[in-house]
Every structure is written in structure tokens, then in C-alpha cells.
Amino acid sequence: MGLMALCGAKLTMASTILPVLLVAVGSAYGIHVVNDYFERAVQSKGSREELIAQVVEEMANPVFAAALTTAAGFLTLLSAFLQPMREFGLFTAAGVMFSFILSLTLIPAVLALTRPPKAVHRRREQGSILERGSRFLAVALSGRGRWIVLGIAVVVIAVFASQIPHLKVETDQSKYFRQDSPVIVGINFIEEHFAGGSTQMSVVIDTGRRDGIKDPKVLQFMDELQAYLESLDPVGDTTSIVDLIKETNYTLHGDDDAYYTIPPTKRAVAQVLLMYEMGGGEVLKSMATRTFSKAQVTAMVRSVGTAELKRLLDQVHDYLAKHTPPGIVAYTTGVPDVYIELSQKLIHSQITTLFTSLGAVGVIVAALMGSLVAGLFALTPLVLSVVGNFGTMALAGANLDIATVMIASMVIGIGVDYAVHVITRYRRERMKGKSHRDALFVTYNTAGRAVLYNALTLTAGFLVLLFSSFGALQTMGWLIALTMVTSALGALLIVPTIFGLTNPKFLTRRVAVVRWGKGVRLGWQGADPDPADGSTKK
């Protein structure tokens, strides 16, 4: 938040969740560091300084990978079209890297100054339930259980994916508030007692010539357009220069109802307008240009959803295409057009940030682990989370709006942390020559424990947004909390399942510089080397 102030960034709807987000996400790295410290404290016989050094050395790479992928996920929001979304992505990424630095500097420093809690010495007894659960999962995912997990994952993805086409886009900002909000109460009062609507839509009539609006035929077209607009369901009152001309003509003829009409000639219209201007004519400035080449029909529209606004604009555009006189250009403008354009931009932004974040995160993981396959496997649980997120939104009736459009990038950036830690620890154990089952047991009992704590922490952190008075933030809170759970389950169940079925080479070997004749080259090195490449067993 201090960096935002230094950069002159303003507090927006998106940035209001930054403190909650960074507290939840930033604690994740500390959890993994402290968990590794506790794990080593049980078995370590060396000094506290040696213990801290081992923790920092061992956790630096996975925590850096997790922080870098998370920051990359948020930085993809820089491709968004809205400035608040770009600022949110930039400052969140900066906060994530600050948290990473503190987790490897401040937390080890604090641990070095304090004694290990007594609970550390009873770790094995207290962790018995988790250990039994870890052993059960390791055995299950080494046998038929992996097919069950894989089958359930495929079914879940298919079910939620089938609901995505039903997801609605909403850009009407009044929909972000609860029905008992003072904002909504005020809007309802205005729509009930004044003008029949709270949103303004305008139809601009451009004749392309001076005094073109004074033509009775043009005015008649505008009068008929007003009648058509008022016949449409979301439209309340309409106003235009036609109303002003009729009212003035009526007044000039002694309030005779027969003259509440458009004068028959252009000259008569000009005289009526002249009389009105002599009386002040201030309102006329908001209805037509000074040269009377353009005018507008203003319609008040009730607060409805984006889909209804789209339907309204389609009806108006169809009417204008059929009834606009030759030589005249008529087009709509105003808030409804802005909302429709915004909805289209939201869809484009969602697609762009989704694929950009997936690509960026996958490339970073692949580069850090030296394997393209590792990058693809790290993205596997994210597919479940992202599809589940959109499917749940469709089923729950939650809309894709300015707030929820950021969730996919957030889920990818945050959720990949779980996969990174699981893959890193599992790979470390496999590099030691352990079997799939044994490596999985150790992974569940160490990194898996931290992932579980991390997921619970993040879930609780984001559920705090349920107490917000802003409906959009409430929706955002429970959706992200849900995706944190699915991301953790994906990393703990789906990734090990795929490892057990495919046994990819990168798990037991790594790319390293190896001897080749009189020189060196890049080759595989690890617990299970390929004799053909001349590498040696580590």
C-alpha cells in the first residue's frame, strides 16, 4: 500500500482487496519455511545456526519458484484493458516478491532468536493422524486408487466445463451491491418516482446540414422514435427537442390542445424556437447543437442487467436501420453502449489473461525445473481449478464482472504454488532412489502438510471478504476460497496420480553438465540415469 502511495496510484475497487490478498498469499511462503524448520528440528543434532542454514538452502528454490510463478500470474493482468486491473496486478506482484524476501530473511532470523517450541519434540506423536492419512494416500495412489482419482477428476471437469457456456457477463455496477444497500434503495426510489429510470441512453440524430433538425420530417421521425422507445420494457421517460417545440407551440397558441404538435413548415419551427430562445432557452443547449445540425433523443432506462441492455440496443438499432430517413445518420450512445462495450472487453481480457498466465507460469516452472514436462504437470491441477471456477460461477448464478474477471489469473498464480512444492519434494525423494509409494509418503508428510496448512490459511483469508458490504467482493471471496481448495486437492491427488501412471524422466534425473569424451555436454544426471547418454549415477 505504501508503494501505491509512492507511485501515485489511487485506491480502487480492485485494490481494496490487496491487504487481505497479500496477508493470505504472503503467509504461504512462511508456512513452508516454518514447516521445513519443524521437520528438521525433530531430527537435527547440529546447532541452531546450522539448522537455519539448511532450511534456507533447501527452501530457497521451491519458495522462489512459487513466488515467481505467483507474481507472473498477477503480472499477466498488465494485458487487461482497465487501468485499475493493471495496477492491481502490478502492485500485487510487488507485494508477493516482498513476502518472498521476508520469508527467507525475517522468518529465519526470528527462528534463530527463539527456541524451538516444545511441540516440535512431540511432532511424531501429534502428527500421527496426518502420517496415517499420508500413508493411506500413498498406498491408494500407488494402486487402483489412482484410476478412481483420475476418473473423478475427468467427470468433474466435464460437468463444470459443460456449464461454462451458461456463464453471464455483467457490467452494470449497480449489480455489485446488495439489495438492502443504500445505493440500490436510492436507485429504486429514483426509478419509481422520477423519470422511470436511472440510466441514460441517447440516440443522436445527425442531419449533416445546418438547421437540418428544424425540418418537420426530421422532427416527426424523432417523435415516432420517442414513442417506440417508450414502448420498450426497460425504458421510462424520453425527452428531445420535439417536446420543447410542441410545448412552446402549445403555449404560444393560448394552451390550445390542437397546437400541441409539430409546426407544419420549417419556417414555423424556426419561429417557435426563436420565441423559446428569447425566453432564455437554456435547456435547448442540451438537446441540439448551436447550428441545429444534430439533436438527441434521451431515454431513461431502468437498472437492468447487461443482457437486457444488449437486447434493448439490438431492438433500437434494428428500428433505426428500418426507419431512419435518407440522408440522416442515427446512432446510440450513453451508458448502455459503454456497458456493452465493457462486457465485450471483459470477455477478451479474460481469454487473454487466462492463456497468458497459463503460458507464463508453465514456462517459468519448466525453466526452473529444467523440464517442459514439469511445467505441463504443474498446470494440471490448475485446469481443474479454472474450469471449476467458471463452472461454479455459472451454476451459482455469479456473473463475470470487473471483480471476478481477475480470479482466473489469481488462481493460476496462487494455485500453482501447491503443485510446485509437491513436485519439488516428490522429485527430491525420487532423486534419492525411493519408489513412487515411499516418495509419495514422505511428500505428503512434509510438503503435503504445508500445502494443507497453506490452503486452509488462504481459504480462511479470502472468506473474510464475505463480510464486505460490496457484493462483488463477497462473490470474489468465496470463489477464490473454493478454488484454493480445488488447487490444493489437484496438487495433492491429481499430480501424484499422473506421476504414478507416467513416471516421467525428469523426476529421477535432471539436466546437468556431464563428461563426454574429452569434453562436456548437457545430459541427464540423477538416481536413474540413461546409460546411453553417458551420465553417472548421483
Coordinates of C-alpha atoms in Angstrom, one line a residue:
M1 CA 0.0 0.0 0.0
G2 CA 2.9 2.3 0.7
L3 CA 4.3 1.6 -2.8
M4 CA 1.0 2.5 -4.3
A5 CA 1.1 5.9 -2.5
L6 CA 4.7 6.5 -3.6
C7 CA 3.7 5.8 -7.2
G8 CA 0.6 8.0 -7.0
A9 CA -1.8 5.1 -7.6
K10 CA -5.4 5.6 -6.4
L11 CA -7.4 3.3 -4.2
T12 CA -9.9 1.4 -6.5
M13 CA -12.4 -1.4 -6.1
A14 CA -9.7 -3.9 -7.2
S15 CA -7.0 -2.6 -4.9
T16 CA -9.2 -2.6 -1.8
I17 CA -8.6 -6.4 -1.5
L18 CA -4.8 -6.0 -1.7
P19 CA -4.3 -6.2 2.1
V20 CA -6.4 -9.3 2.5
L21 CA -4.9 -10.9 -0.5
L22 CA -1.2 -10.2 0.5
V23 CA -1.8 -11.4 4.1
A24 CA -3.3 -14.6 2.8
V25 CA -0.8 -15.2 0.0
G26 CA 2.3 -13.8 1.8
S27 CA 1.8 -16.2 4.7
A28 CA 2.1 -19.2 2.4
Y29 CA 5.9 -18.9 2.0
G30 CA 6.4 -18.5 5.7
I31 CA 4.3 -21.6 6.3
H32 CA 6.6 -23.7 4.1
V33 CA 9.7 -22.3 5.7
V34 CA 8.5 -22.9 9.2
N35 CA 7.2 -26.4 8.3
D36 CA 10.6 -27.4 7.0
Y37 CA 12.2 -26.0 10.1
F38 CA 10.0 -28.0 12.4
E39 CA 10.6 -31.1 10.3
R40 CA 14.4 -30.8 10.5
A41 CA 14.3 -29.8 14.2
V42 CA 13.0 -33.2 15.1
Q43 CA 16.0 -35.0 13.6
S44 CA 18.7 -32.3 13.7
K45 CA 21.6 -32.8 16.1
G46 CA 23.6 -29.8 15.0
S47 CA 23.5 -26.2 16.1
R48 CA 20.5 -23.9 15.6
E49 CA 22.6 -21.8 13.1
E50 CA 23.3 -25.0 11.0
L51 CA 19.6 -25.9 11.2
I52 CA 18.5 -22.4 9.9
A53 CA 21.1 -22.5 7.1
Q54 CA 19.8 -25.9 6.0
V55 CA 16.2 -24.7 6.0
V56 CA 17.1 -21.6 3.9
E57 CA 19.3 -23.5 1.5
E58 CA 16.6 -26.2 1.0
M59 CA 13.6 -23.9 0.7
A60 CA 15.1 -21.1 -1.3
N61 CA 14.5 -22.8 -4.7
P62 CA 10.9 -24.0 -4.2
V63 CA 9.8 -20.8 -2.4
F64 CA 11.4 -18.7 -5.1
A65 CA 9.7 -20.8 -7.8
A66 CA 6.3 -20.4 -6.0
A67 CA 6.8 -16.6 -5.6
L68 CA 7.9 -16.1 -9.1
T69 CA 5.0 -18.0 -10.7
T70 CA 2.5 -16.2 -8.4
A71 CA 4.0 -12.8 -9.4
A72 CA 3.9 -13.9 -13.0
G73 CA 0.3 -14.8 -12.8
F74 CA -0.6 -11.4 -11.4
L75 CA 1.6 -9.6 -13.9
T76 CA -0.4 -11.0 -16.7
L77 CA -3.1 -8.6 -15.6
L78 CA -1.0 -5.9 -17.2
S79 CA -2.6 -7.0 -20.5
A80 CA -6.0 -6.1 -19.2
F81 CA -7.7 -3.0 -20.7
L82 CA -8.8 -1.4 -17.4
Q83 CA -6.2 0.7 -15.6
P84 CA -7.4 -0.5 -12.1
M85 CA -6.8 -4.1 -13.1
R86 CA -3.3 -3.4 -14.4
E87 CA -2.4 -1.5 -11.2
F88 CA -3.8 -4.4 -9.2
G89 CA -1.7 -6.9 -11.0
L90 CA 1.5 -4.8 -10.7
F91 CA 1.3 -4.0 -7.0
T92 CA 0.1 -7.5 -6.0
A93 CA 3.2 -8.9 -7.8
A94 CA 5.4 -6.5 -6.0
G95 CA 3.8 -7.5 -2.7
V96 CA 4.3 -11.2 -3.4
M97 CA 8.0 -10.6 -4.0
F98 CA 8.3 -8.6 -0.8
S99 CA 6.7 -11.5 1.0
F100 CA 9.2 -14.0 -0.6
I101 CA 12.2 -11.9 0.5
L102 CA 10.8 -11.6 4.1
S103 CA 10.1 -15.3 4.3
L104 CA 13.8 -16.2 3.6
T105 CA 15.2 -13.3 5.7
L106 CA 13.0 -12.2 8.5
I107 CA 11.4 -15.5 9.4
P108 CA 14.8 -17.4 9.6
A109 CA 16.1 -14.5 11.7
V110 CA 13.2 -14.8 14.1
L111 CA 13.6 -18.6 14.3
A112 CA 17.3 -18.2 15.1
L113 CA 16.5 -16.0 18.0
T114 CA 13.8 -18.2 19.5
R115 CA 13.9 -21.7 20.9
P116 CA 12.1 -24.5 19.0
P117 CA 8.6 -24.9 20.6
K118 CA 8.1 -28.0 22.8
A119 CA 5.6 -29.2 20.3
V120 CA 8.5 -29.8 17.9
H121 CA 9.8 -32.6 20.1
R122 CA 6.4 -34.3 20.2
R123 CA 6.0 -33.9 16.4
R124 CA 5.7 -37.5 15.6
E125 CA 3.0 -38.2 18.2
Q126 CA 1.0 -35.1 17.2
G127 CA 1.3 -35.9 13.5
S128 CA 0.2 -39.5 13.8
I129 CA -3.2 -38.8 12.2
L130 CA -1.6 -36.9 9.3
E131 CA 1.0 -39.6 9.0
R132 CA -1.7 -42.3 8.8
G133 CA -3.5 -40.3 6.2
S134 CA -0.3 -39.8 4.2
R135 CA 0.4 -43.5 4.2
F136 CA -3.1 -44.3 3.2
L137 CA -3.0 -41.9 0.2
A138 CA 0.5 -43.1 -0.8
V139 CA -0.7 -46.7 -0.9
A140 CA -4.0 -45.8 -2.6
L141 CA -2.3 -43.7 -5.3
S142 CA 0.2 -46.5 -6.0
G143 CA -2.6 -48.9 -6.9
R144 CA -6.2 -48.8 -8.1
G145 CA -6.9 -45.6 -6.3
R146 CA -5.2 -43.6 -8.9
W147 CA -7.7 -44.7 -11.5
I148 CA -10.5 -43.7 -9.2
V149 CA -9.0 -40.2 -8.6
L150 CA -8.3 -39.8 -12.4
G151 CA -11.9 -40.8 -13.2
I152 CA -13.4 -38.5 -10.7
A153 CA -11.3 -35.6 -12.0
V154 CA -12.3 -36.2 -15.6
V155 CA -16.0 -36.3 -14.6
V156 CA -15.8 -33.2 -12.5
I157 CA -14.0 -31.3 -15.3
A158 CA -16.5 -32.4 -17.9
V159 CA -19.5 -31.5 -15.7
F160 CA -18.2 -28.0 -14.9
A161 CA -17.0 -27.4 -18.4
S162 CA -20.5 -28.1 -19.7
Q163 CA -21.8 -25.2 -17.6
I164 CA -19.3 -22.6 -18.8
P165 CA -21.4 -21.6 -21.9
H166 CA -24.1 -20.5 -19.4
L167 CA -21.8 -18.0 -17.7
K168 CA -23.2 -14.5 -17.9
V169 CA -21.2 -11.2 -18.2
E170 CA -22.4 -8.3 -16.1
T171 CA -21.0 -4.8 -16.3
D172 CA -23.9 -2.8 -14.6
Q173 CA -22.1 -1.6 -11.4
S174 CA -25.4 -1.4 -9.5
K175 CA -25.4 -5.2 -9.6
Y176 CA -22.3 -5.2 -7.4
F177 CA -24.4 -4.1 -4.4
R178 CA -26.7 -6.0 -2.2
Q179 CA -30.5 -5.3 -2.4
D180 CA -30.5 -3.6 1.0
S181 CA -27.6 -1.3 0.1
P182 CA -28.4 2.4 0.3
V183 CA -27.2 2.6 -3.3
I184 CA -29.8 0.2 -4.5
V185 CA -32.5 1.7 -2.3
G186 CA -31.8 5.1 -3.8
I187 CA -31.8 3.7 -7.4
N188 CA -35.2 2.0 -6.8
F189 CA -36.6 5.2 -5.4
I190 CA -35.5 7.3 -8.4
E191 CA -36.8 4.7 -10.9
E192 CA -40.2 4.6 -9.1
H193 CA -40.8 8.3 -8.6
F194 CA -38.6 10.1 -11.2
A195 CA -38.4 9.6 -15.0
G196 CA -38.8 5.8 -14.8
G197 CA -35.1 5.1 -15.0
S198 CA -31.7 5.8 -13.5
T199 CA -29.5 5.2 -16.6
Q200 CA -29.4 7.5 -19.6
M201 CA -29.4 6.3 -23.2
S202 CA -29.2 8.8 -26.1
V203 CA -30.0 8.5 -29.8
V204 CA -28.1 11.1 -31.8
I205 CA -29.7 12.4 -35.0
D206 CA -27.2 13.9 -37.4
T207 CA -28.7 15.6 -40.5
G208 CA -25.3 16.7 -41.8
R209 CA -26.6 20.2 -42.6
R210 CA -27.2 23.5 -40.9
D211 CA -30.8 23.8 -39.5
G212 CA -31.5 20.2 -40.6
I213 CA -33.2 19.5 -37.2
K214 CA -35.8 22.2 -38.0
D215 CA -37.2 20.1 -40.8
P216 CA -40.7 18.9 -39.8
K217 CA -40.0 15.5 -41.3
V218 CA -36.9 15.0 -39.2
L219 CA -38.9 16.1 -36.1
Q220 CA -41.6 13.7 -37.0
F221 CA -39.1 10.9 -37.2
M222 CA -37.8 11.9 -33.7
D223 CA -41.3 12.0 -32.4
E224 CA -42.0 8.5 -33.6
L225 CA -38.7 7.3 -32.3
Q226 CA -39.6 8.5 -28.8
A227 CA -42.9 6.7 -29.0
Y228 CA -41.1 3.5 -30.0
L229 CA -38.5 3.8 -27.2
E230 CA -41.2 4.3 -24.6
S231 CA -42.9 1.1 -25.7
L232 CA -39.8 -0.9 -24.8
D233 CA -39.9 -2.6 -21.4
P234 CA -36.7 -1.1 -19.7
V235 CA -37.3 2.4 -20.9
G236 CA -39.0 5.1 -18.8
D237 CA -39.5 8.7 -19.9
T238 CA -37.9 10.1 -23.1
T239 CA -37.2 13.8 -24.0
S240 CA -36.0 15.7 -27.0
I241 CA -36.3 19.0 -28.8
V242 CA -39.6 17.7 -30.2
D243 CA -41.2 18.0 -26.7
L244 CA -39.8 21.5 -26.3
I245 CA -41.2 22.6 -29.7
K246 CA -44.6 21.1 -29.0
E247 CA -44.8 22.7 -25.6
T248 CA -43.8 26.1 -26.9
N249 CA -46.2 25.9 -29.8
Y250 CA -49.0 25.0 -27.4
T251 CA -48.2 27.9 -25.1
L252 CA -48.0 30.4 -28.0
H253 CA -51.5 29.5 -29.1
G254 CA -53.2 30.0 -25.8
D255 CA -52.8 26.5 -24.5
D256 CA -54.9 25.1 -27.3
D257 CA -54.6 21.3 -27.4
A258 CA -54.9 21.4 -31.1
Y259 CA -51.4 23.1 -31.3
Y260 CA -49.6 20.6 -29.1
T261 CA -47.9 19.3 -32.3
I262 CA -45.0 19.9 -34.6
P263 CA -45.5 23.1 -36.8
P264 CA -46.1 22.1 -40.5
T265 CA -43.2 24.1 -42.0
K266 CA -39.5 24.6 -41.3
R267 CA -40.1 28.3 -41.0
A268 CA -42.8 27.9 -38.4
V269 CA -40.5 25.6 -36.4
A270 CA -37.7 28.2 -36.6
Q271 CA -40.2 30.9 -35.3
V272 CA -41.2 28.7 -32.4
L273 CA -37.6 28.0 -31.5
L274 CA -36.8 31.7 -31.7
M275 CA -39.6 32.6 -29.3
Y276 CA -38.2 30.0 -26.9
E277 CA -34.7 31.3 -27.1
M278 CA -35.9 34.8 -26.4
G279 CA -37.3 33.5 -23.1
G280 CA -33.9 32.1 -22.1
G281 CA -33.6 28.8 -24.0
E282 CA -31.0 27.2 -21.6
V283 CA -32.5 23.7 -21.9
L284 CA -32.1 23.8 -25.7
K285 CA -28.3 23.6 -25.4
S286 CA -28.6 20.0 -24.1
M287 CA -31.0 18.9 -26.9
A288 CA -29.4 20.2 -30.1
T289 CA -26.2 21.8 -31.4
R290 CA -25.9 25.6 -32.0
T291 CA -26.3 25.0 -35.7
F292 CA -29.2 22.6 -35.3
S293 CA -27.4 20.1 -37.5
K294 CA -27.6 17.5 -34.7
A295 CA -30.0 16.7 -31.9
Q296 CA -30.5 13.9 -29.4
V297 CA -33.4 11.8 -28.1
T298 CA -32.7 11.0 -24.4
A299 CA -34.3 7.9 -22.8
M300 CA -34.1 7.0 -19.2
V301 CA -33.5 3.2 -18.7
R302 CA -34.2 1.2 -15.6
S303 CA -31.3 -0.5 -13.9
V304 CA -31.2 -3.9 -15.6
G305 CA -28.6 -6.5 -16.4
T306 CA -26.1 -6.3 -19.3
A307 CA -28.1 -9.0 -21.2
E308 CA -31.2 -6.9 -21.1
L309 CA -29.3 -3.8 -22.2
K310 CA -27.9 -5.7 -25.1
R311 CA -31.4 -6.8 -26.1
L312 CA -32.6 -3.2 -25.8
L313 CA -29.8 -1.8 -28.0
D314 CA -30.4 -4.5 -30.6
Q315 CA -34.1 -3.5 -30.8
V316 CA -33.2 0.2 -31.1
H317 CA -30.5 -0.5 -33.8
D318 CA -33.0 -2.6 -35.8
Y319 CA -35.6 0.2 -35.6
L320 CA -33.1 2.8 -36.7
A321 CA -31.9 0.7 -39.6
K322 CA -35.5 0.4 -40.9
H323 CA -37.0 3.8 -40.2
T324 CA -34.2 6.4 -40.4
P325 CA -35.0 8.8 -43.3
P326 CA -32.5 9.0 -46.2
G327 CA -29.6 11.4 -45.7
I328 CA -29.8 11.2 -41.9
V329 CA -27.4 9.3 -39.6
A330 CA -28.8 8.0 -36.3
Y331 CA -26.8 6.1 -33.6
T332 CA -27.0 5.3 -29.9
T333 CA -24.6 6.5 -27.2
G334 CA -24.6 6.6 -23.5
V335 CA -24.2 4.3 -20.5
P336 CA -25.8 1.2 -22.1
D337 CA -23.3 1.4 -25.0
V338 CA -20.5 1.7 -22.5
Y339 CA -21.7 -1.4 -20.6
I340 CA -22.0 -3.5 -23.7
E341 CA -18.5 -2.4 -24.9
L342 CA -17.2 -3.1 -21.4
S343 CA -18.7 -6.6 -21.4
Q344 CA -17.0 -7.4 -24.7
K345 CA -13.7 -6.1 -23.4
L346 CA -14.1 -8.3 -20.3
I347 CA -14.5 -11.4 -22.3
H348 CA -11.5 -10.6 -24.4
S349 CA -9.5 -9.7 -21.3
Q350 CA -10.5 -12.9 -19.6
I351 CA -9.3 -15.0 -22.5
T352 CA -6.1 -13.1 -22.9
T353 CA -5.1 -13.1 -19.2
L354 CA -6.1 -16.7 -18.8
F355 CA -3.9 -18.1 -21.6
T356 CA -1.1 -15.6 -20.9
S357 CA -0.9 -16.6 -17.2
L358 CA -1.0 -20.3 -18.0
G359 CA 1.8 -19.9 -20.5
A360 CA 3.9 -17.7 -18.3
V361 CA 3.6 -20.0 -15.3
G362 CA 4.2 -23.1 -17.3
V363 CA 7.4 -21.6 -18.9
I364 CA 8.7 -20.5 -15.5
V365 CA 8.2 -23.9 -13.9
A366 CA 9.7 -25.6 -16.9
A367 CA 12.7 -23.4 -16.8
L368 CA 13.3 -23.7 -13.0
M369 CA 13.0 -27.5 -13.1
G370 CA 14.7 -28.0 -16.4
S371 CA 11.8 -29.9 -17.9
L372 CA 9.0 -28.9 -20.2
V373 CA 7.0 -31.9 -18.8
A374 CA 7.3 -30.5 -15.3
G375 CA 5.8 -27.2 -16.5
L376 CA 2.9 -29.1 -18.0
F377 CA 2.3 -31.2 -14.9
A378 CA 2.3 -28.1 -12.7
L379 CA -0.5 -26.7 -14.8
T380 CA -2.6 -29.9 -14.5
P381 CA -4.4 -29.1 -11.2
L382 CA -4.9 -25.5 -12.4
V383 CA -7.1 -26.8 -15.2
L384 CA -9.4 -28.3 -12.6
S385 CA -9.4 -25.1 -10.6
V386 CA -10.1 -22.8 -13.5
V387 CA -12.8 -24.9 -15.1
G388 CA -14.3 -25.5 -11.7
N389 CA -14.3 -21.7 -11.0
F390 CA -16.1 -20.8 -14.2
G391 CA -18.5 -23.8 -13.9
T392 CA -19.3 -22.9 -10.3
M393 CA -20.0 -19.3 -11.3
A394 CA -22.4 -20.4 -13.9
L395 CA -24.2 -22.9 -11.6
A396 CA -24.4 -20.3 -8.7
G397 CA -25.6 -17.5 -11.0
A398 CA -22.5 -15.5 -10.3
N399 CA -21.6 -13.1 -13.2
L400 CA -18.3 -12.4 -14.9
D401 CA -17.7 -8.8 -13.9
I402 CA -14.8 -6.4 -13.2
A403 CA -14.0 -8.2 -10.0
T404 CA -14.4 -11.8 -10.9
V405 CA -12.6 -11.4 -14.2
M406 CA -9.3 -11.3 -12.2
I407 CA -10.0 -14.6 -10.4
A408 CA -8.6 -16.9 -13.1
S409 CA -5.2 -15.1 -13.1
M410 CA -5.1 -15.1 -9.3
V411 CA -6.0 -18.8 -9.2
I412 CA -3.3 -19.7 -11.6
G413 CA -0.7 -17.6 -9.9
I414 CA -1.5 -18.7 -6.4
G415 CA -2.7 -22.3 -7.1
V416 CA 0.5 -23.3 -8.9
D417 CA 2.4 -22.9 -5.6
Y418 CA 0.9 -26.1 -4.3
A419 CA 2.0 -28.1 -7.4
V420 CA 5.5 -26.6 -7.3
H421 CA 6.0 -27.6 -3.6
V422 CA 4.6 -31.1 -4.2
I423 CA 6.6 -31.7 -7.4
T424 CA 9.8 -30.3 -5.8
R425 CA 9.6 -32.5 -2.7
Y426 CA 8.5 -35.6 -4.6
R427 CA 11.3 -35.2 -7.1
R428 CA 13.8 -34.8 -4.3
E429 CA 12.8 -38.1 -2.8
R430 CA 12.8 -39.8 -6.1
M431 CA 16.3 -38.5 -6.8
K432 CA 17.3 -40.3 -3.6
G433 CA 16.2 -43.6 -5.3
K434 CA 12.9 -44.0 -3.4
S435 CA 10.0 -45.8 -5.0
H436 CA 6.8 -43.9 -6.0
R437 CA 5.0 -45.0 -2.9
D438 CA 7.8 -44.1 -0.5
A439 CA 8.5 -40.8 -2.1
L440 CA 4.8 -40.0 -2.1
F441 CA 4.5 -40.8 1.6
V442 CA 7.4 -38.5 2.5
T443 CA 5.9 -35.8 0.2
Y444 CA 2.5 -36.0 1.9
N445 CA 4.0 -36.0 5.4
T446 CA 6.2 -32.9 4.7
A447 CA 5.3 -30.7 1.7
G448 CA 1.8 -32.0 1.7
R449 CA 1.3 -30.9 5.3
A450 CA 2.5 -27.4 4.5
V451 CA 0.2 -27.4 1.4
L452 CA -2.7 -28.3 3.6
Y453 CA -2.0 -25.6 6.2
N454 CA -1.4 -23.1 3.3
A455 CA -4.7 -24.0 1.7
L456 CA -6.6 -23.6 4.9
T457 CA -4.9 -20.3 5.6
L458 CA -5.7 -18.9 2.2
T459 CA -9.3 -20.2 2.3
A460 CA -9.9 -18.5 5.7
G461 CA -8.2 -15.4 4.5
F462 CA -10.3 -15.0 1.4
L463 CA -13.5 -15.9 3.2
V464 CA -13.0 -12.7 5.2
L465 CA -14.3 -10.9 2.1
L466 CA -17.8 -12.3 2.9
F467 CA -18.1 -9.6 5.5
S468 CA -17.7 -6.9 2.8
S469 CA -20.7 -4.7 2.1
F470 CA -19.8 -4.9 -1.6
G471 CA -21.5 -7.8 -3.3
A472 CA -18.8 -8.2 -5.9
L473 CA -16.1 -8.7 -3.3
Q474 CA -18.2 -11.2 -1.4
T475 CA -18.6 -13.3 -4.6
M476 CA -14.9 -12.9 -5.3
G477 CA -14.0 -14.1 -1.7
W478 CA -15.9 -17.4 -1.7
L479 CA -14.9 -18.2 -5.3
I480 CA -11.2 -17.8 -4.6
A481 CA -11.5 -19.7 -1.4
L482 CA -13.2 -22.6 -3.3
T483 CA -10.5 -22.6 -6.0
M484 CA -7.8 -22.7 -3.3
V485 CA -9.2 -25.9 -2.0
T486 CA -9.5 -27.4 -5.5
S487 CA -6.0 -26.3 -6.4
A488 CA -4.6 -28.0 -3.3
L489 CA -6.6 -31.2 -3.9
G490 CA -5.4 -31.2 -7.5
A491 CA -1.8 -30.8 -6.4
L492 CA -2.1 -33.5 -3.7
L493 CA -4.1 -36.0 -5.7
I494 CA -4.1 -35.4 -9.4
V495 CA -0.3 -34.7 -9.8
P496 CA 0.8 -37.8 -7.9
T497 CA -1.7 -39.9 -9.8
I498 CA -0.3 -38.8 -13.1
F499 CA 3.3 -39.4 -11.8
G500 CA 2.3 -42.9 -10.8
L501 CA 0.8 -43.6 -14.2
T502 CA 3.5 -42.0 -16.4
N503 CA 6.7 -42.0 -14.3
P504 CA 8.3 -39.1 -16.3
K505 CA 12.1 -39.0 -16.5
F506 CA 12.5 -35.5 -15.0
L507 CA 11.5 -36.9 -11.6
T508 CA 14.6 -39.1 -11.2
R509 CA 17.0 -37.2 -13.4
R510 CA 17.9 -33.7 -14.1
V511 CA 19.7 -31.8 -16.8
A512 CA 23.4 -31.2 -15.8
V513 CA 26.8 -30.7 -17.4
V514 CA 28.3 -34.2 -17.8
R515 CA 31.6 -35.5 -19.2
W516 CA 31.5 -36.6 -22.8
G517 CA 34.8 -38.0 -24.1
K518 CA 37.4 -35.2 -23.7
G519 CA 34.8 -32.5 -23.3
V520 CA 31.4 -31.8 -21.6
R521 CA 27.8 -31.5 -22.7
L522 CA 24.3 -31.2 -21.2
G523 CA 23.0 -34.6 -20.2
W524 CA 20.7 -36.4 -17.7
Q525 CA 22.0 -36.9 -14.2
G526 CA 20.2 -38.5 -11.3
A527 CA 19.1 -41.6 -9.5
D528 CA 18.1 -43.5 -12.6
P529 CA 20.5 -42.4 -15.4
D530 CA 20.2 -43.5 -19.0
P531 CA 23.4 -45.4 -19.9
A532 CA 23.1 -44.2 -23.4
D533 CA 23.8 -40.6 -22.6
G534 CA 27.0 -41.3 -20.6
S535 CA 25.7 -39.8 -17.3
T536 CA 26.7 -41.2 -14.0
K537 CA 24.6 -42.1 -11.0
K538 CA 24.4 -39.4 -8.5

